Amino acid sequence: MNWSTNIPIRHIALAFITALLVIVSLIGGFSAYQTRAVAHSLEQHNQNAARSELAAAVERLLSQTKEQALNLARWDETRQQLVLPEYYPYWRDQRVYESSMLSRRFARAGLYTPSGTLLAPGSVNRYLPARLQADSSPGEMTLWLANEAGAIALYASIPVYGEIQRQTLLGYSLIRVDFMPALLRQETLHFTHASSVSLALKPGETLATSELFSRLNFKAQPDPNQRLFQTILSRTLLALFVLLVASALLGFAIYNRLLVRPLGQLSQDIDDMQHGHFSAKPSRSHPMRISELENIRRSLYEYQLQLRVLHGSLENQNREFHSQARQDSLTGCHNRRAYDEDWENFRQEVKTAPQGVAFLLFDCDRFKAINDTYGHAKGDRVLSIIADALVMALRANDRLYRLGGDEFATFLSRTTPTQAKQIAQRCQSLLDAATFADLGIKEPIGISIGIAFCAPEALGHIDDLPKQADIAMYTAKLPGRNRIALYGEDTERASQTLVASRETSALFQALSTPGMIELHYQPIFSLPSHTVGYHEALARIRYNGDLIMPEAFLPVIGSRRLETQFDLAVLHQIDADLSSGQLPAGCGVSINLSAQSLSSPDIASHLMELSRHSADHPLMLEITETSLITQINAVHTYLELLRTVNYRIAMDDFGTGYSPLRYLVDLPVDVVKFDISLVNKLGEDNRAGQVVADFARLMTDVGYALVAEGVETAAALRRVESLGFAHVQGYLLGRPVPLAQLADAAAGAMPDANDSMLA
Amino acid sequence: MRPGIPASAEYLAGERGKPAVLLVHGFLQTRDFPTVTTLARGLHDAGYTVLSPTLSLNIPGRKQSLACEAVHKHSLDDDVAEIGRWIHWLKSQGHPTIVLLGHSFGSMQLLAYLSAKPDAAVQGYLGASLIAAQIGSTDRSTLIAQLEERVLNKQRDLVNQPLSFCRKYPSTPEGLLSYVRWDQARVLASLKRSPVDVQLIMGDADDMMGGGWLKALQHMQVPMAVVKGANHFMNGEHEFDLLDNALKYLDVVKPHPPR
């Protein structure tokens, strides 16, 4: 039996009652068996008693018969009749009985002559033998039995003498007794069943009394007390059994009503409670008769009431928790969890109801710098204000999700690219209108918005929307952008970045696999000689034979904060390139570093290591100005250290980032690279162009070496040359080339080592 | 005492010089009747030879008193004959003088014997509680006539007629007739004509025959001793009165010299 199986209490009750009935039946059967054994013993005892009793009765009858025969033979009147038998019939039929010599009912008397012949034979004497048996002894009494037509007769004959001396034989007297009636009339038969007594004697057969008992058949009289005892016991057992069965059934019914049913109800209620079903009209409102069960019922009922209240409270809390779990505690908008759920649901919904879908990704510009500068509390407030502005700008049913940090997102249903852009612009407008002066933040705070759109007929690519928006958002963040970019429209090389997942894989693989990062070297020409002064090392990733450009993987680096790792990998590759000897001797190399890497000890250490090549290849570090340098002092210290090992410091993309003048003042910058946007201004004949030109001239005057980026026309070349720019960089003069190609080209024209790094 | 009917008697031998007493019991009784036994013992003690028979009443070796309801095939004649045989037997035993002593019906039977041809050895008669044959309320003459007719017609059917103290007494007609004939008159006459000395011993409380019987006997002037207070059986203390009176009578009887 598997005891782990639950057994219903009803079955236990049934088993108990069944066992009880079986035990009672066994006891009853055992009692009946014992009773039968006792009855059998009593029957045997009765049989023995009957045997003894019958033997005594037979002996008594024989004794009586003998006595009667003897008295008859000694009776004077018997002798009278033997001598003077004239009135013998009177004597035989009347006198014998009147004198009480014999019983008229069972006995007959007869007299025989000395020769054994019956006196006065005739019909009256038909019961008596006409002659005595030949073996009748003349001197002794003779007894025998005979079956006469089915009637058993007991005969006793005795000789009668005329005098005491027994000399004169007068004849014989005979007594015939109806044996069975005489035997059975005796009132002493208590144990013998009278009607069962019979003598095995054939008709006409005679039997000596000595053999009488052996031929006697009989049965014991059933003991009425025994019968009564058996009857009473049987009835008692039957009544007991019926009573027990009735009691068991009644007990089971009561047990079922008082215990099983309430327990079942309680169990059902508990099961309902387990499954969260709360009956409006619980049966437990009916009181139970068993006090313990009533206590349980009451406790359960109260517990259920409490549980119901608790359940309601929990449901409210769950709803609240669910809401909170989906809500960003800082901004009040939906959080990442809500985004994941809603986006998944949204994806499923639009598949069944095709419509135009737009995914908008918001990212606060330079939020980390703000956070670091003004503290997290104010950073949080900035995020909250941004969220409020975005929520206000979105449509009523649109939801704003904070994906993490300063990144927000929303997806718009039933929209078009134009509507999406309008919403994005409304977001920027509202945010621009917001004031952060109360927070003590003077810098303008803006957001970049990447938009990805999926037409109703292209919903199969809806899963690409977040990535496309991510790409668009970084496109929007690029310097010179208007901070709103629609994927496919504003993003270049969208076809490549569409496979951003491929670039991501390539990037991570490149970070862990030396050699995958491939450096292309773009020449930077000296002015006015127009000779190659040095080369800027530009990173590419070689992945499965394809070359992945920076526009594809830089957003990944930015979003994943992989700047330092990537810069380390680039430094390793530059070290390898410099160590390979393929770069022409004296060829300087300019290395791009992100602002985040400047404060990294690993980067500093590696730069120190790399400085060993400075003797053969003058080295320059280009720090992009688009990033906010938060730790000015530390960066300054590092840069001063690097300068001691012959690194020159260049401010890259000047004019697109934060506080360019402050950087120039506070950092040991040797070279300033004018961003293409500023270079383009130089060509304009307006105040902006004049300001830039004057500023370039001013910087030249104070000793900065200026490099013009993005010079793609001869006019631009002439303009920067006239303004005193020391170097120029652009497709007009030279595109980035692989190391091998650079080595080949170097064989033709070797740059002037002294001039190469704008000393 | 008759052929084929043996009978028995108690013989108590006494002094030779004294008469032998033939003591006869009452109606249907035996010699073992207490009055008789006591009397026999007393007489024998007094030196008298006493022969106390049990009349056979035609029953061989009769030892028991005969029931009233028994078949009575005996007659007074048979009784008288049997008495005669016992007297003969006494004589054969060397008793030349015999006194007859009867009680009740035996007194009547002895009287009947004396009425016939008594033996010469018989010298005296003692009748104690003498009675006649009573037949109840039946008219005696009519009964006698009927019985005589039966006898004459040889009708052998038993006649059941009260006799003496028996209310039922089945008997042969001739047997009954022999007893019925002995009424009070015949008894008194027989007393009067007795060939020997007669002495009666009667109890004045004996009501067997009624009050007139004792007066009738006194009227006949028969020697009679009346025992005061004695009943018919003279039992108890009266047994001694009976014995004394009997001895008084016997003392005066002159025995014959032995042969």
Short mmCIF file of N, CA and C in Angstrom, two decimals, chain A residues 359-498:
data_model
loop_
_atom_site.label_atom_id
_atom_site.label_comp_id
_atom_site.label_asym_id
_atom_site.label_seq_id
_atom_site.Cartn_x
_atom_site.Cartn_y
_atom_site.Cartn_z
N PHE A 359 9.19 54.15 -33.65
CA PHE A 359 9.88 53.96 -32.39
C PHE A 359 10.80 55.15 -32.16
N LEU A 360 10.59 55.83 -31.03
CA LEU A 360 11.37 57.02 -30.73
C LEU A 360 12.27 56.73 -29.54
N LEU A 361 13.53 57.03 -29.71
CA LEU A 361 14.51 56.83 -28.65
C LEU A 361 15.08 58.19 -28.27
N PHE A 362 15.00 58.50 -26.97
CA PHE A 362 15.44 59.81 -26.48
C PHE A 362 16.67 59.63 -25.63
N ASP A 363 17.63 60.47 -25.80
CA ASP A 363 18.83 60.43 -24.96
C ASP A 363 19.27 61.86 -24.66
N CYS A 364 19.49 62.07 -23.36
CA CYS A 364 19.88 63.41 -22.95
C CYS A 364 21.33 63.68 -23.37
N ASP A 365 21.54 64.79 -23.96
CA ASP A 365 22.90 65.12 -24.42
C ASP A 365 23.76 65.48 -23.20
N ARG A 366 24.91 64.86 -23.17
CA ARG A 366 25.92 65.16 -22.15
C ARG A 366 25.37 65.05 -20.71
N PHE A 367 24.44 64.07 -20.52
CA PHE A 367 23.84 63.95 -19.19
C PHE A 367 24.86 63.53 -18.14
N LYS A 368 25.81 62.68 -18.57
CA LYS A 368 26.79 62.22 -17.58
C LYS A 368 27.63 63.39 -17.06
N ALA A 369 27.95 64.28 -17.99
CA ALA A 369 28.71 65.45 -17.57
C ALA A 369 27.90 66.31 -16.61
N ILE A 370 26.59 66.41 -16.91
CA ILE A 370 25.74 67.20 -16.01
C ILE A 370 25.66 66.53 -14.65
N ASN A 371 25.48 65.22 -14.73
CA ASN A 371 25.38 64.45 -13.47
C ASN A 371 26.64 64.60 -12.65
N ASP A 372 27.76 64.46 -13.35
CA ASP A 372 29.01 64.53 -12.63
C ASP A 372 29.30 65.95 -12.13
N THR A 373 28.84 66.90 -12.91
CA THR A 373 29.14 68.29 -12.56
C THR A 373 28.27 68.81 -11.45
N TYR A 374 26.97 68.51 -11.57
CA TYR A 374 26.03 69.13 -10.64
C TYR A 374 25.50 68.14 -9.56
N GLY A 375 25.99 66.95 -9.67
CA GLY A 375 25.56 65.98 -8.65
C GLY A 375 24.36 65.16 -9.12
N HIS A 376 24.19 64.03 -8.48
CA HIS A 376 23.14 63.09 -8.90
C HIS A 376 21.76 63.65 -8.62
N ALA A 377 21.63 64.37 -7.54
CA ALA A 377 20.30 64.89 -7.18
C ALA A 377 19.78 65.79 -8.28
N LYS A 378 20.64 66.67 -8.74
CA LYS A 378 20.21 67.56 -9.80
C LYS A 378 20.07 66.80 -11.11
N GLY A 379 20.95 65.81 -11.29
CA GLY A 379 20.80 64.98 -12.47
C GLY A 379 19.44 64.30 -12.51
N ASP A 380 19.02 63.83 -11.33
CA ASP A 380 17.71 63.18 -11.25
C ASP A 380 16.60 64.18 -11.56
N ARG A 381 16.75 65.38 -11.08
CA ARG A 381 15.74 66.39 -11.35
C ARG A 381 15.68 66.70 -12.84
N VAL A 382 16.89 66.75 -13.44
CA VAL A 382 16.94 66.99 -14.88
C VAL A 382 16.16 65.90 -15.61
N LEU A 383 16.39 64.65 -15.20
CA LEU A 383 15.68 63.54 -15.85
C LEU A 383 14.18 63.65 -15.65
N SER A 384 13.78 64.03 -14.45
CA SER A 384 12.36 64.17 -14.17
C SER A 384 11.73 65.26 -15.03
N ILE A 385 12.45 66.38 -15.18
CA ILE A 385 11.92 67.48 -16.00
C ILE A 385 11.83 67.03 -17.45
N ILE A 386 12.87 66.31 -17.88
CA ILE A 386 12.87 65.81 -19.26
C ILE A 386 11.67 64.89 -19.47
N ALA A 387 11.46 63.99 -18.49
CA ALA A 387 10.35 63.05 -18.62
C ALA A 387 9.03 63.79 -18.67
N ASP A 388 8.87 64.77 -17.81
CA ASP A 388 7.62 65.53 -17.81
C ASP A 388 7.40 66.21 -19.16
N ALA A 389 8.47 66.77 -19.69
CA ALA A 389 8.32 67.45 -20.97
C ALA A 389 7.96 66.48 -22.07
N LEU A 390 8.60 65.31 -22.04
CA LEU A 390 8.34 64.32 -23.08
C LEU A 390 6.90 63.81 -22.98
N VAL A 391 6.46 63.55 -21.77
CA VAL A 391 5.10 63.05 -21.59
C VAL A 391 4.10 64.08 -22.11
N MET A 392 4.38 65.33 -21.82
CA MET A 392 3.47 66.37 -22.29
C MET A 392 3.49 66.46 -23.80
N ALA A 393 4.60 66.17 -24.38
CA ALA A 393 4.69 66.28 -25.82
C ALA A 393 4.06 65.10 -26.54
N LEU A 394 4.02 63.97 -25.88
CA LEU A 394 3.50 62.79 -26.55
C LEU A 394 1.98 62.86 -26.63
N ARG A 395 1.43 62.00 -27.47
CA ARG A 395 -0.02 61.96 -27.59
C ARG A 395 -0.61 61.34 -26.32
N ALA A 396 -1.91 61.50 -26.26
CA ALA A 396 -2.55 61.09 -25.00
C ALA A 396 -2.33 59.62 -24.69
N ASN A 397 -2.38 58.78 -25.71
CA ASN A 397 -2.28 57.34 -25.46
C ASN A 397 -0.86 56.82 -25.58
N ASP A 398 0.05 57.68 -25.86
CA ASP A 398 1.43 57.23 -25.98
C ASP A 398 2.06 57.14 -24.59
N ARG A 399 2.93 56.18 -24.47
CA ARG A 399 3.57 55.95 -23.17
C ARG A 399 5.05 56.23 -23.31
N LEU A 400 5.59 56.81 -22.26
CA LEU A 400 7.01 57.11 -22.24
C LEU A 400 7.69 56.11 -21.31
N TYR A 401 8.76 55.52 -21.78
CA TYR A 401 9.48 54.51 -21.00
C TYR A 401 10.88 55.03 -20.75
N ARG A 402 11.32 54.87 -19.50
CA ARG A 402 12.72 55.15 -19.20
C ARG A 402 13.46 53.82 -19.27
N LEU A 403 14.34 53.73 -20.27
CA LEU A 403 15.02 52.46 -20.47
C LEU A 403 16.21 52.30 -19.56
N GLY A 404 16.72 53.40 -19.06
CA GLY A 404 17.88 53.35 -18.19
C GLY A 404 18.69 54.62 -18.35
N GLY A 405 19.26 55.08 -17.25
CA GLY A 405 20.07 56.29 -17.29
C GLY A 405 19.25 57.47 -17.83
N ASP A 406 19.75 58.03 -18.87
CA ASP A 406 19.08 59.19 -19.45
C ASP A 406 18.41 58.82 -20.75
N GLU A 407 18.13 57.54 -20.93
CA GLU A 407 17.56 57.08 -22.17
C GLU A 407 16.08 56.79 -22.00
N PHE A 408 15.27 57.39 -22.87
CA PHE A 408 13.84 57.20 -22.86
C PHE A 408 13.40 56.69 -24.21
N ALA A 409 12.21 56.11 -24.24
CA ALA A 409 11.71 55.59 -25.50
C ALA A 409 10.20 55.64 -25.49
N THR A 410 9.66 55.63 -26.70
CA THR A 410 8.22 55.46 -26.87
C THR A 410 7.98 54.88 -28.23
N PHE A 411 6.85 54.22 -28.38
CA PHE A 411 6.50 53.73 -29.71
C PHE A 411 5.10 54.23 -30.03
N LEU A 412 5.00 54.69 -31.26
CA LEU A 412 3.78 55.36 -31.67
C LEU A 412 3.03 54.46 -32.64
N SER A 413 1.78 54.31 -32.39
CA SER A 413 0.96 53.51 -33.28
C SER A 413 0.21 54.44 -34.25
N ARG A 414 -0.18 53.84 -35.37
CA ARG A 414 -0.97 54.56 -36.39
C ARG A 414 -0.35 55.95 -36.68
N THR A 415 0.85 55.87 -37.09
CA THR A 415 1.56 57.14 -37.35
C THR A 415 2.32 57.07 -38.67
N THR A 416 2.88 58.14 -38.99
CA THR A 416 3.69 58.22 -40.21
C THR A 416 5.04 58.80 -39.82
N PRO A 417 6.02 58.71 -40.68
CA PRO A 417 7.32 59.31 -40.35
C PRO A 417 7.22 60.80 -40.07
N THR A 418 6.37 61.45 -40.80
CA THR A 418 6.23 62.90 -40.61
C THR A 418 5.65 63.21 -39.24
N GLN A 419 4.58 62.43 -38.90
CA GLN A 419 3.97 62.63 -37.58
C GLN A 419 4.97 62.33 -36.48
N ALA A 420 5.77 61.29 -36.71
CA ALA A 420 6.75 60.92 -35.69
C ALA A 420 7.76 62.04 -35.52
N LYS A 421 8.19 62.61 -36.62
CA LYS A 421 9.15 63.70 -36.52
C LYS A 421 8.54 64.92 -35.84
N GLN A 422 7.25 65.15 -36.15
CA GLN A 422 6.59 66.29 -35.52
C GLN A 422 6.51 66.09 -34.00
N ILE A 423 6.21 64.92 -33.62
CA ILE A 423 6.15 64.62 -32.18
C ILE A 423 7.52 64.81 -31.56
N ALA A 424 8.56 64.34 -32.28
CA ALA A 424 9.92 64.48 -31.77
C ALA A 424 10.29 65.95 -31.63
N GLN A 425 9.92 66.70 -32.62
CA GLN A 425 10.21 68.13 -32.55
C GLN A 425 9.45 68.79 -31.42
N ARG A 426 8.18 68.31 -31.22
CA ARG A 426 7.42 68.88 -30.09
C ARG A 426 8.11 68.56 -28.78
N CYS A 427 8.67 67.39 -28.70
CA CYS A 427 9.39 67.00 -27.48
C CYS A 427 10.57 67.94 -27.25
N GLN A 428 11.33 68.17 -28.30
CA GLN A 428 12.50 69.04 -28.15
C GLN A 428 12.08 70.48 -27.82
N SER A 429 10.96 70.87 -28.44
CA SER A 429 10.50 72.25 -28.19
C SER A 429 10.10 72.41 -26.74
N LEU A 430 9.34 71.44 -26.25
CA LEU A 430 8.90 71.53 -24.86
C LEU A 430 10.09 71.49 -23.91
N LEU A 431 11.06 70.65 -24.26
CA LEU A 431 12.23 70.56 -23.39
C LEU A 431 13.06 71.86 -23.47
N ASP A 432 13.13 72.41 -24.65
CA ASP A 432 13.86 73.67 -24.78
C ASP A 432 13.19 74.77 -23.97
N ALA A 433 11.85 74.66 -23.87
CA ALA A 433 11.12 75.67 -23.11
C ALA A 433 11.29 75.50 -21.60
N ALA A 434 11.68 74.30 -21.26
CA ALA A 434 11.83 74.03 -19.82
C ALA A 434 13.05 74.77 -19.31
N THR A 435 12.94 75.18 -18.09
CA THR A 435 14.05 75.91 -17.53
C THR A 435 14.75 75.08 -16.47
N PHE A 436 16.01 75.13 -16.50
CA PHE A 436 16.80 74.39 -15.52
C PHE A 436 17.55 75.34 -14.60
N ALA A 437 17.23 76.66 -14.76
CA ALA A 437 17.94 77.65 -13.98
C ALA A 437 17.71 77.47 -12.50
N ASP A 438 16.52 76.99 -12.15
CA ASP A 438 16.24 76.77 -10.73
C ASP A 438 17.19 75.76 -10.13
N LEU A 439 17.71 74.90 -11.01
CA LEU A 439 18.63 73.86 -10.52
C LEU A 439 20.07 74.39 -10.50
N GLY A 440 20.29 75.61 -11.00
CA GLY A 440 21.65 76.14 -11.03
C GLY A 440 22.41 75.67 -12.23
N ILE A 441 21.69 75.11 -13.21
CA ILE A 441 22.35 74.60 -14.40
C ILE A 441 22.23 75.66 -15.49
N LYS A 442 23.37 76.12 -15.89
CA LYS A 442 23.38 77.18 -16.87
C LYS A 442 23.46 76.63 -18.29
N GLU A 443 24.06 75.42 -18.42
CA GLU A 443 24.22 74.88 -19.76
C GLU A 443 22.87 74.49 -20.33
N PRO A 444 22.81 74.67 -21.66
CA PRO A 444 21.59 74.19 -22.30
C PRO A 444 21.52 72.66 -22.23
N ILE A 445 20.33 72.17 -21.95
CA ILE A 445 20.13 70.71 -21.86
C ILE A 445 19.18 70.30 -22.97
N GLY A 446 19.68 69.44 -23.79
CA GLY A 446 18.85 68.99 -24.89
C GLY A 446 18.83 67.48 -24.97
N ILE A 447 18.00 67.03 -25.87
CA ILE A 447 17.92 65.59 -26.07
C ILE A 447 18.10 65.28 -27.54
N SER A 448 18.67 64.13 -27.77
CA SER A 448 18.77 63.64 -29.14
C SER A 448 17.72 62.56 -29.31
N ILE A 449 17.09 62.57 -30.46
CA ILE A 449 15.98 61.67 -30.69
C ILE A 449 16.25 60.86 -31.94
N GLY A 450 16.26 59.58 -31.78
CA GLY A 450 16.38 58.68 -32.90
C GLY A 450 15.03 58.10 -33.23
N ILE A 451 14.65 58.16 -34.48
CA ILE A 451 13.34 57.69 -34.88
C ILE A 451 13.51 56.56 -35.88
N ALA A 452 12.75 55.51 -35.65
CA ALA A 452 12.70 54.41 -36.62
C ALA A 452 11.24 54.18 -36.96
N PHE A 453 11.00 54.00 -38.23
CA PHE A 453 9.62 53.85 -38.66
C PHE A 453 9.47 52.55 -39.42
N CYS A 454 8.28 51.96 -39.22
CA CYS A 454 7.98 50.70 -39.90
C CYS A 454 6.62 50.86 -40.55
N ALA A 455 6.59 50.75 -41.87
CA ALA A 455 5.34 50.91 -42.59
C ALA A 455 4.44 49.70 -42.35
N PRO A 456 3.15 49.85 -42.56
CA PRO A 456 2.23 48.71 -42.31
C PRO A 456 2.60 47.48 -43.12
N GLU A 457 3.11 47.69 -44.30
CA GLU A 457 3.43 46.52 -45.14
C GLU A 457 4.78 45.91 -44.77
N ALA A 458 5.52 46.57 -43.88
CA ALA A 458 6.85 46.04 -43.50
C ALA A 458 6.91 45.67 -42.03
N LEU A 459 5.77 45.27 -41.49
CA LEU A 459 5.74 44.96 -40.05
C LEU A 459 6.56 43.73 -39.70
N GLY A 460 6.97 43.00 -40.70
CA GLY A 460 7.83 41.85 -40.42
C GLY A 460 9.17 42.27 -39.86
N HIS A 461 9.52 43.56 -40.09
CA HIS A 461 10.80 44.06 -39.57
C HIS A 461 10.61 44.92 -38.34
N ILE A 462 9.48 44.76 -37.69
CA ILE A 462 9.22 45.61 -36.53
C ILE A 462 10.21 45.39 -35.42
N ASP A 463 10.78 44.16 -35.39
CA ASP A 463 11.73 43.88 -34.31
C ASP A 463 13.01 44.70 -34.48
N ASP A 464 13.26 45.22 -35.66
CA ASP A 464 14.48 46.01 -35.89
C ASP A 464 14.34 47.45 -35.43
N LEU A 465 13.11 47.85 -35.09
CA LEU A 465 12.89 49.26 -34.79
C LEU A 465 13.75 49.78 -33.65
N PRO A 466 13.85 49.05 -32.51
CA PRO A 466 14.69 49.61 -31.42
C PRO A 466 16.13 49.84 -31.86
N LYS A 467 16.68 48.89 -32.55
CA LYS A 467 18.06 49.06 -32.99
C LYS A 467 18.20 50.21 -34.00
N GLN A 468 17.20 50.27 -34.89
CA GLN A 468 17.26 51.35 -35.88
C GLN A 468 17.14 52.71 -35.20
N ALA A 469 16.26 52.76 -34.18
CA ALA A 469 16.14 54.02 -33.46
C ALA A 469 17.42 54.34 -32.71
N ASP A 470 18.06 53.29 -32.21
CA ASP A 470 19.32 53.47 -31.51
C ASP A 470 20.36 54.08 -32.46
N ILE A 471 20.40 53.53 -33.64
CA ILE A 471 21.35 54.05 -34.62
C ILE A 471 21.00 55.49 -34.98
N ALA A 472 19.71 55.69 -35.17
CA ALA A 472 19.27 57.04 -35.54
C ALA A 472 19.59 58.04 -34.44
N MET A 473 19.41 57.55 -33.20
CA MET A 473 19.66 58.43 -32.07
C MET A 473 21.14 58.84 -32.02
N TYR A 474 22.03 57.92 -32.28
CA TYR A 474 23.44 58.27 -32.27
C TYR A 474 23.83 59.09 -33.48
N THR A 475 23.09 58.86 -34.51
CA THR A 475 23.28 59.74 -35.66
C THR A 475 22.92 61.18 -35.30
N ALA A 476 21.82 61.22 -34.53
CA ALA A 476 21.38 62.56 -34.13
C ALA A 476 22.38 63.21 -33.20
N LYS A 477 23.08 62.39 -32.48
CA LYS A 477 24.04 62.93 -31.52
C LYS A 477 25.34 63.39 -32.17
N LEU A 478 25.53 62.97 -33.39
CA LEU A 478 26.78 63.33 -34.02
C LEU A 478 26.88 64.86 -34.13
N PRO A 479 28.06 65.35 -34.06
CA PRO A 479 28.22 66.80 -34.13
C PRO A 479 27.67 67.34 -35.45
N GLY A 480 27.01 68.42 -35.33
CA GLY A 480 26.48 69.08 -36.50
C GLY A 480 25.09 68.64 -36.85
N ARG A 481 24.55 67.62 -36.15
CA ARG A 481 23.20 67.15 -36.43
C ARG A 481 22.21 68.03 -35.69
N ASN A 482 20.97 67.91 -36.14
CA ASN A 482 19.96 68.74 -35.47
C ASN A 482 19.27 67.98 -34.36
N ARG A 483 19.88 66.92 -33.92
CA ARG A 483 19.47 66.12 -32.76
C ARG A 483 18.18 65.34 -32.97
N ILE A 484 17.69 65.31 -34.16
CA ILE A 484 16.59 64.42 -34.49
C ILE A 484 16.98 63.71 -35.77
N ALA A 485 16.96 62.39 -35.72
CA ALA A 485 17.35 61.63 -36.90
C ALA A 485 16.35 60.52 -37.13
N LEU A 486 15.95 60.42 -38.36
CA LEU A 486 15.03 59.33 -38.74
C LEU A 486 15.84 58.27 -39.45
N TYR A 487 15.73 57.11 -38.97
CA TYR A 487 16.52 56.04 -39.54
C TYR A 487 16.12 55.83 -40.99
N GLY A 488 17.17 55.69 -41.82
CA GLY A 488 16.91 55.46 -43.22
C GLY A 488 16.87 56.76 -44.01
N GLU A 489 16.62 57.82 -43.30
CA GLU A 489 16.55 59.13 -43.95
C GLU A 489 17.74 59.96 -43.53
N ASP A 490 17.99 59.95 -42.24
CA ASP A 490 19.07 60.76 -41.72
C ASP A 490 20.32 59.95 -41.43
N THR A 491 20.22 58.69 -41.43
CA THR A 491 21.41 57.88 -41.11
C THR A 491 22.07 57.43 -42.39
N GLU A 492 23.37 57.71 -42.46
CA GLU A 492 24.12 57.24 -43.60
C GLU A 492 24.42 55.76 -43.42
N ARG A 493 24.60 55.20 -44.54
CA ARG A 493 24.98 53.79 -44.55
C ARG A 493 24.05 52.97 -43.66
N ALA A 494 22.84 53.28 -43.84
CA ALA A 494 21.85 52.56 -43.01
C ALA A 494 21.87 51.07 -43.28
N SER A 495 22.22 50.78 -44.51
CA SER A 495 22.21 49.35 -44.83
C SER A 495 23.23 48.59 -44.01
N GLN A 496 24.35 49.30 -43.73
CA GLN A 496 25.34 48.61 -42.90
C GLN A 496 24.92 48.56 -41.44
N THR A 497 24.46 49.69 -40.99
CA THR A 497 24.10 49.72 -39.57
C THR A 497 22.84 48.94 -39.27
N LEU A 498 22.13 48.60 -40.34
CA LEU A 498 20.94 47.77 -40.06
C LEU A 498 21.32 46.47 -39.39
#
